[in-house]
Amino acid sequence: MASSTQPADVIALSKLTCLLLPKEHTNLLESKSIWSADETHEKFSLAERILHLDPVEVNIFQGITLPDAPKFGKVFGGQFIGQALAAASKTVDCLKIVHSLHAYFLLIGDFNMPITYQVHRVRDGKSFATRRVEAIQNGNVVFTLLASFQKEEGGFNHQVAEMPSVPNPEELLSMEELRERRIIDPRLPRTYRNKVASREYVPWPIEIRFCEHNTSTNQTKSPPSLRYWFRAKGKLSDDQALHRCVAAYTSDLIFLQVSLNPHREKGLKSASVSLDHSMWFHRPFRADDWVLYVINSPSAHGARGFVSGQMFTRNGELIVSLTQEGLLRRARSPVSAAKPKL
Ligand SMILES: CCCCC/C=C\C/C=C\C/C=C\C/C=C\CCCC(=O)SCCNC(=O)CCNC(=O)[C@H](O)C(C)(C)COP(=O)(O)OP(=O)(O)OC[C@H]1O[C@@H](n2cnc3c(N)ncnc32)[C@H](O)[C@@H]1OP(=O)(O)O
């Protein structure tokens, strides 16, 4: 220290001790990460509570499907991605943050049963770390994820992708308002309106605002594209790892459905499930601030639909790129696709 001076914050001082914290480690002074929190609290947003995991032993965590979490007759795919990414993140040096993930959905998950997440520490490098996670129910691997983490690093910077011009979220209707309007909209078929009114409505932990005001229903054909704003309801803890898990959770809520848009018709009952899911996180963001999700489906063929997406902050920064392939079939009656097959 006598020969060189370094920028540092003084965090403790006594007659004998002066503890210096170099600038690159000042994140250690940030608010407590949820990854070290031992219990869920009521004040946490529902999204954060859904992603909460209990540590079982080294590299093993347990998640459950909360009664008020979206289910769709099975464990929601986004819940697997978000919880598995949370499990992986808990085993990585907190200075390293996820930059990409690749996942496969192997079996329908049973929401009445806890999910065990087994993390394999594939590699810990100086800048990068890699993790493989298996989600297990009844002794079967139902879902698997590979994720890569990186220490923050400066470098070349460009962004060609432009955020489309869309209305601000404040000018758009919430899902709840949209539902109310649809129930009374005389332009929509009565059968559809009755179905919307009678279907049990469980609010999602994520607020969604569709950018295009349209009157299309699940019975009307529309182009294979969609744009909507989303944000977690309530405030999330200040942990970038959590914000990425919440974006991962949300990304599967309305994604694959876009590849069905051109094929919708009266009476269509589909059996569609996500098969795989990939994400690249380009820049930091908050998932409790509005994020624009731009979705396109370039192809559907051979009972598989392909969708790609981009997420932007309100300022137009490209924060996430993602892709998914899913099974797209007409439902066989009686519909049995949602039956857990463990
Ligand atoms: C109201 C106003 C507001 C406006 C709202 C507007 C928009 C909102 C839009 C939508 C929002 C609503 C809901 C959508 C939200 C979220 C969607 C969530 C998506 C998910 O969260 S998705 C969950 C994750 N992803 C998985 O969980 C896949 C796990 N992975 C597997 O499940 C296997 O890996 C598989 C199947 C892929 C390959 O497995 P395999 O090789 O063994 O495949 P196989 O073809 O043999 O089928 C095996 C068995 O699947 C069943 N089955 C097959 N085809 C069927 C058919 N056509 N009809 C009925 N059942 C069928 C039978 O049970 C059959 O079994 P069997 O033949 O014995 O009967």
XYZ file of C-alpha atoms and ligand atoms in Angstrom:
411
model
C 0.000 0.000 0.000
C 2.940 2.276 0.650
C 4.016 2.266 -2.988
C 0.597 2.336 -4.719
C -2.740 4.008 -4.094
C -6.010 2.276 -4.978
C -9.559 3.651 -4.979
C -11.393 2.054 -2.040
C -14.217 2.695 0.431
C -13.443 2.664 4.137
C -16.048 0.424 5.776
C -14.669 -0.016 9.318
C -12.073 1.853 11.334
C -10.626 1.399 14.827
C -7.383 2.420 16.459
C -5.673 -0.670 15.053
C -7.729 -1.817 12.099
C -8.629 -0.184 8.833
C -10.590 -2.484 6.542
C -10.427 -1.469 2.887
C -12.842 -2.740 0.259
C -11.558 -2.410 -3.320
C -14.019 -0.759 -5.732
C -14.625 -3.992 -7.687
C -16.044 -5.655 -4.558
C -18.419 -2.893 -3.465
C -21.343 -5.098 -4.562
C -20.723 -7.026 -1.309
C -22.214 -4.015 0.471
C -25.457 -4.238 -1.539
C -28.723 -5.360 0.055
C -28.972 -9.016 1.031
C -29.364 -11.332 -1.950
C -32.475 -13.526 -1.980
C -30.202 -16.433 -2.765
C -29.007 -16.421 0.828
C -32.435 -15.797 2.350
C -33.654 -18.895 4.212
C -37.373 -18.325 4.159
C -40.140 -16.787 2.084
C -41.897 -13.701 3.385
C -45.442 -12.604 2.729
C -44.188 -9.184 1.657
C -42.312 -10.689 -1.295
C -44.092 -10.483 -4.644
C -45.845 -13.681 -5.766
C -43.262 -14.139 -8.554
C -40.449 -14.106 -5.985
C -42.318 -16.548 -3.724
C -42.952 -18.938 -6.653
C -39.200 -19.010 -7.335
C -38.279 -19.628 -3.699
C -36.377 -22.893 -3.129
C -35.522 -24.711 0.084
C -31.952 -25.988 0.365
C -31.959 -29.763 0.970
C -28.225 -30.445 0.934
C -25.188 -29.260 -1.053
C -26.298 -28.830 -4.707
C -29.857 -30.029 -4.007
C -32.883 -27.746 -3.646
C -36.614 -28.269 -3.423
C -39.359 -26.175 -5.028
C -43.121 -26.463 -4.840
C -46.011 -25.226 -6.951
C -47.777 -22.628 -4.803
C -51.596 -22.888 -4.703
C -51.905 -19.389 -6.229
C -49.273 -19.999 -8.970
C -50.393 -20.411 -12.621
C -50.594 -24.130 -13.493
C -52.383 -24.823 -16.798
C -53.183 -28.362 -15.606
C -49.504 -29.208 -15.123
C -46.357 -27.613 -13.742
C -46.034 -24.457 -15.873
C -42.903 -24.627 -18.063
C -41.741 -21.170 -16.956
C -41.814 -22.354 -13.344
C -39.360 -25.137 -14.217
C -37.049 -22.686 -16.022
C -37.206 -20.038 -13.272
C -36.758 -22.473 -10.368
C -33.978 -24.450 -12.096
C -32.147 -21.218 -12.913
C -32.577 -20.115 -9.289
C -31.084 -23.444 -8.122
C -28.113 -23.061 -10.483
C -27.592 -19.403 -9.445
C -27.429 -20.380 -5.776
C -24.352 -22.527 -6.451
C -22.419 -19.867 -8.409
C -20.116 -17.100 -7.093
C -22.473 -14.101 -6.775
C -20.158 -11.977 -8.957
C -21.025 -14.256 -11.890
C -24.417 -13.739 -13.464
C -26.313 -15.912 -15.963
C -25.799 -14.928 -19.615
C -27.376 -17.930 -21.367
C -29.479 -21.012 -20.720
C -30.753 -23.981 -22.722
C -33.526 -26.227 -21.424
C -35.568 -29.330 -22.374
C -39.014 -30.255 -21.038
C -38.979 -34.049 -20.781
C -42.160 -35.015 -18.913
C -45.315 -33.248 -17.758
C -44.764 -32.093 -14.168
C -47.183 -32.884 -11.333
C -48.099 -29.684 -9.468
C -49.246 -31.622 -6.393
C -45.737 -32.881 -5.765
C -42.528 -31.031 -4.755
C -39.778 -30.763 -7.373
C -36.177 -31.666 -6.501
C -33.498 -29.646 -8.300
C -30.122 -31.389 -8.495
C -27.325 -29.044 -9.611
C -24.158 -30.374 -11.266
C -21.185 -27.998 -11.058
C -19.892 -28.622 -14.594
C -17.111 -26.013 -14.454
C -15.889 -23.039 -12.421
C -13.505 -20.869 -14.434
C -12.003 -17.466 -13.713
C -14.599 -15.528 -15.731
C -17.240 -18.164 -16.503
C -19.066 -20.952 -14.662
C -21.332 -23.655 -16.118
C -24.122 -25.534 -14.355
C -26.410 -28.413 -15.333
C -29.664 -28.829 -13.430
C -32.034 -31.778 -13.344
C -35.589 -31.357 -12.049
C -36.781 -34.628 -10.527
C -40.240 -35.908 -9.560
C -40.956 -39.507 -8.506
C -37.392 -40.487 -9.441
C -37.808 -39.257 -13.051
C -35.926 -36.354 -14.626
C -38.820 -34.208 -15.860
C -36.803 -31.165 -16.987
C -33.166 -30.327 -17.599
C -31.300 -27.032 -17.961
C -27.768 -25.952 -18.860
C -26.766 -22.443 -17.865
C -23.606 -20.386 -18.206
C -22.594 -17.546 -15.867
C -20.050 -14.756 -16.401
C -18.282 -12.147 -14.298
C -19.077 -8.590 -15.372
C -16.614 -7.528 -18.084
C -16.312 -4.476 -20.334
C -16.075 -4.948 -24.124
C -17.350 -4.069 -27.587
C -20.859 -2.726 -27.644
C -23.467 -2.479 -30.394
C -27.190 -3.036 -30.803
C -28.735 -3.385 -34.256
C -32.125 -4.615 -33.012
C -34.509 -1.683 -32.738
C -37.383 -1.598 -30.298
C -40.622 -1.321 -32.322
C -42.737 1.736 -31.783
C -45.643 0.684 -29.543
C -47.994 2.499 -27.134
C -46.766 3.034 -23.577
C -48.000 0.418 -21.098
C -49.960 3.119 -19.188
C -52.134 3.630 -22.291
C -53.001 -0.071 -22.599
C -55.534 -2.323 -20.889
C -54.583 -4.794 -18.169
C -55.514 -8.477 -18.618
C -58.271 -7.986 -16.031
C -59.757 -4.999 -17.939
C -59.404 -6.885 -21.231
C -61.272 -9.842 -19.775
C -64.106 -7.625 -18.501
C -64.408 -5.932 -21.917
C -64.368 -9.237 -23.800
C -67.216 -10.617 -21.743
C -69.481 -7.757 -22.886
C -68.064 -7.067 -26.404
C -71.007 -7.652 -28.831
C -68.564 -8.155 -31.752
C -67.293 -11.395 -30.206
C -69.219 -14.685 -30.569
C -71.547 -15.332 -27.640
C -70.069 -18.829 -27.127
C -66.616 -17.297 -26.712
C -67.866 -14.613 -24.303
C -69.664 -17.209 -22.190
C -66.522 -19.331 -22.104
C -64.390 -16.381 -20.915
C -66.990 -15.492 -18.261
C -67.360 -19.018 -16.913
C -63.657 -19.932 -16.903
C -62.104 -19.609 -13.443
C -59.874 -16.532 -13.479
C -56.673 -16.802 -11.440
C -54.599 -13.588 -11.545
C -51.049 -14.139 -12.794
C -48.009 -12.949 -10.762
C -47.023 -10.992 -13.865
C -48.880 -7.972 -15.213
C -49.331 -8.137 -18.986
C -50.459 -5.415 -21.416
C -50.962 -6.377 -25.057
C -49.746 -3.666 -27.486
C -52.278 -4.321 -30.234
C -55.906 -3.761 -29.470
C -57.494 -6.687 -31.279
C -60.719 -8.563 -31.146
C -59.284 -11.884 -32.279
C -60.118 -14.888 -30.129
C -58.681 -18.353 -29.872
C -61.083 -19.179 -32.747
C -59.843 -16.513 -35.205
C -56.750 -16.644 -37.423
C -54.144 -13.917 -36.900
C -50.510 -13.306 -37.951
C -47.831 -15.307 -36.104
C -46.562 -12.351 -34.090
C -47.352 -10.620 -30.787
C -46.031 -7.739 -28.705
C -46.769 -7.092 -25.064
C -45.403 -5.287 -22.029
C -44.883 -7.218 -18.819
C -43.593 -6.658 -15.300
C -43.710 -8.598 -12.048
C -46.564 -7.513 -9.781
C -45.099 -5.939 -6.638
C -41.494 -5.093 -5.947
C -38.709 -7.638 -6.334
C -35.544 -7.840 -4.226
C -32.559 -5.968 -5.690
C -30.755 -9.007 -7.020
C -29.999 -9.141 -10.747
C -30.015 -12.959 -10.546
C -33.636 -12.846 -9.344
C -34.668 -10.423 -12.111
C -33.258 -12.823 -14.719
C -35.122 -15.758 -13.116
C -38.370 -13.752 -13.233
C -37.843 -12.907 -16.937
C -37.152 -16.604 -17.578
C -40.363 -17.524 -15.703
C -42.424 -14.993 -17.658
C -40.954 -15.820 -21.057
C -42.942 -19.085 -21.292
C -46.326 -17.600 -20.308
C -47.395 -16.498 -23.784
C -44.770 -17.582 -26.307
C -45.508 -20.837 -28.164
C -49.186 -19.859 -28.539
C -48.067 -17.309 -31.160
C -47.200 -20.116 -33.599
C -50.831 -21.291 -33.414
C -52.224 -17.876 -34.439
C -52.491 -18.550 -38.226
C -54.110 -21.940 -37.591
C -56.855 -20.927 -35.182
C -60.405 -21.810 -36.222
C -63.783 -22.436 -34.688
C -63.738 -25.524 -32.491
C -59.946 -25.899 -32.546
C -58.691 -27.674 -29.455
C -54.932 -27.870 -29.367
C -52.499 -29.935 -27.338
C -49.408 -27.788 -27.241
C -46.468 -27.987 -24.853
C -43.019 -26.421 -24.811
C -40.248 -28.841 -25.848
C -37.135 -26.693 -25.450
C -36.279 -23.115 -24.490
C -33.134 -21.001 -24.906
C -32.325 -17.523 -23.597
C -29.434 -15.086 -23.942
C -29.260 -12.229 -21.434
C -27.473 -9.271 -23.049
C -27.790 -6.446 -20.533
C -28.941 -5.912 -16.909
C -32.588 -4.946 -16.233
C -35.323 -5.022 -13.618
C -38.263 -7.413 -14.109
C -40.498 -5.235 -11.892
C -40.119 -2.412 -14.435
C -41.962 -2.643 -17.764
C -40.284 -4.907 -20.336
C -41.462 -5.141 -23.961
C -41.685 -8.734 -25.278
C -41.652 -8.985 -29.100
C -42.546 -12.457 -30.394
C -42.506 -13.951 -33.915
C -43.082 -17.473 -35.165
C -41.109 -17.976 -38.397
C -42.221 -21.599 -38.830
C -44.611 -24.384 -37.866
C -44.086 -27.788 -39.443
C -44.175 -31.471 -38.495
C -46.281 -30.859 -35.357
C -43.645 -28.449 -34.063
C -43.983 -24.682 -33.773
C -40.912 -22.449 -33.556
C -40.962 -19.056 -31.850
C -38.304 -16.413 -31.290
C -38.469 -13.384 -29.046
C -36.689 -10.220 -28.024
C -37.111 -8.279 -24.796
C -36.451 -4.537 -24.519
C -36.382 -2.098 -21.612
C -38.537 1.017 -21.899
C -35.411 2.836 -23.074
C -35.108 0.498 -26.051
C -32.180 -1.531 -24.743
C -32.166 -5.130 -26.016
C -31.914 -7.159 -22.809
C -32.868 -10.727 -23.803
C -33.047 -12.828 -26.995
C -34.850 -16.145 -26.857
C -36.150 -19.091 -28.867
C -38.438 -22.039 -28.220
C -39.703 -25.075 -30.071
C -42.947 -26.681 -28.967
C -45.246 -29.552 -29.808
C -48.317 -28.309 -31.717
C -51.028 -30.932 -32.186
C -54.769 -31.002 -32.407
C -55.988 -32.356 -29.070
C -57.233 -35.908 -29.149
C -60.512 -36.166 -27.293
C -60.959 -36.699 -24.475
C -58.092 -34.266 -23.788
C -55.464 -36.186 -21.866
C -52.340 -34.130 -22.568
C -52.444 -32.505 -19.140
C -52.440 -35.844 -17.320
C -49.192 -36.299 -15.378
C -47.406 -39.318 -16.882
C -44.994 -40.245 -14.126
C -59.377 -13.663 -21.596
C -58.819 -12.400 -22.146
C -57.354 -12.240 -21.928
C -56.572 -12.448 -23.189
C -55.632 -13.634 -23.065
C -54.849 -13.714 -24.298
C -53.885 -14.527 -24.435
C -53.561 -15.534 -23.411
C -53.130 -16.767 -24.129
C -52.837 -17.838 -23.537
C -52.707 -17.958 -22.098
C -53.183 -19.217 -21.583
C -52.460 -20.321 -21.417
C -51.114 -20.533 -21.910
C -50.112 -20.200 -20.935
C -49.054 -20.899 -20.741
C -48.695 -22.111 -21.489
C -47.771 -22.888 -20.684
C -47.008 -23.859 -21.550
C -46.433 -24.876 -20.679
O -46.267 -24.687 -19.537
S -45.995 -26.368 -21.376
C -45.258 -27.193 -19.995
C -43.839 -27.503 -20.257
N -43.695 -28.580 -21.171
C -43.968 -29.850 -20.827
O -44.391 -30.123 -19.727
C -43.666 -30.931 -21.854
C -43.107 -32.136 -21.154
N -42.763 -33.147 -22.125
C -43.620 -34.119 -22.514
O -44.744 -34.194 -22.081
C -43.092 -35.124 -23.489
O -41.725 -35.020 -23.636
C -43.736 -35.015 -24.885
C -45.243 -35.239 -24.817
C -43.441 -33.662 -25.494
C -43.135 -36.078 -25.768
O -43.299 -37.351 -25.142
P -43.501 -38.677 -26.032
O -42.345 -38.871 -26.910
O -43.821 -39.781 -25.099
O -44.719 -38.197 -26.930
P -46.058 -38.859 -27.442
O -46.374 -38.259 -28.750
O -45.948 -40.347 -27.413
O -47.198 -38.386 -26.380
C -47.114 -38.716 -25.022
C -48.416 -38.412 -24.309
O -48.760 -37.047 -24.523
C -50.197 -36.942 -24.617
N -50.536 -36.438 -25.956
C -49.757 -36.436 -27.036
N -50.375 -35.917 -28.085
C -51.619 -35.593 -27.673
C -52.736 -35.026 -28.301
N -52.727 -34.658 -29.586
N -53.827 -34.799 -27.573
C -53.873 -35.156 -26.279
N -52.846 -35.712 -25.639
C -51.731 -35.928 -26.311
C -50.735 -38.289 -24.389
O -50.953 -38.441 -22.997
C -49.593 -39.178 -24.824
O -49.615 -40.394 -24.191
P -50.478 -41.623 -24.868
O -50.107 -41.690 -26.329
O -50.049 -42.817 -24.096
O -51.904 -41.294 -24.689
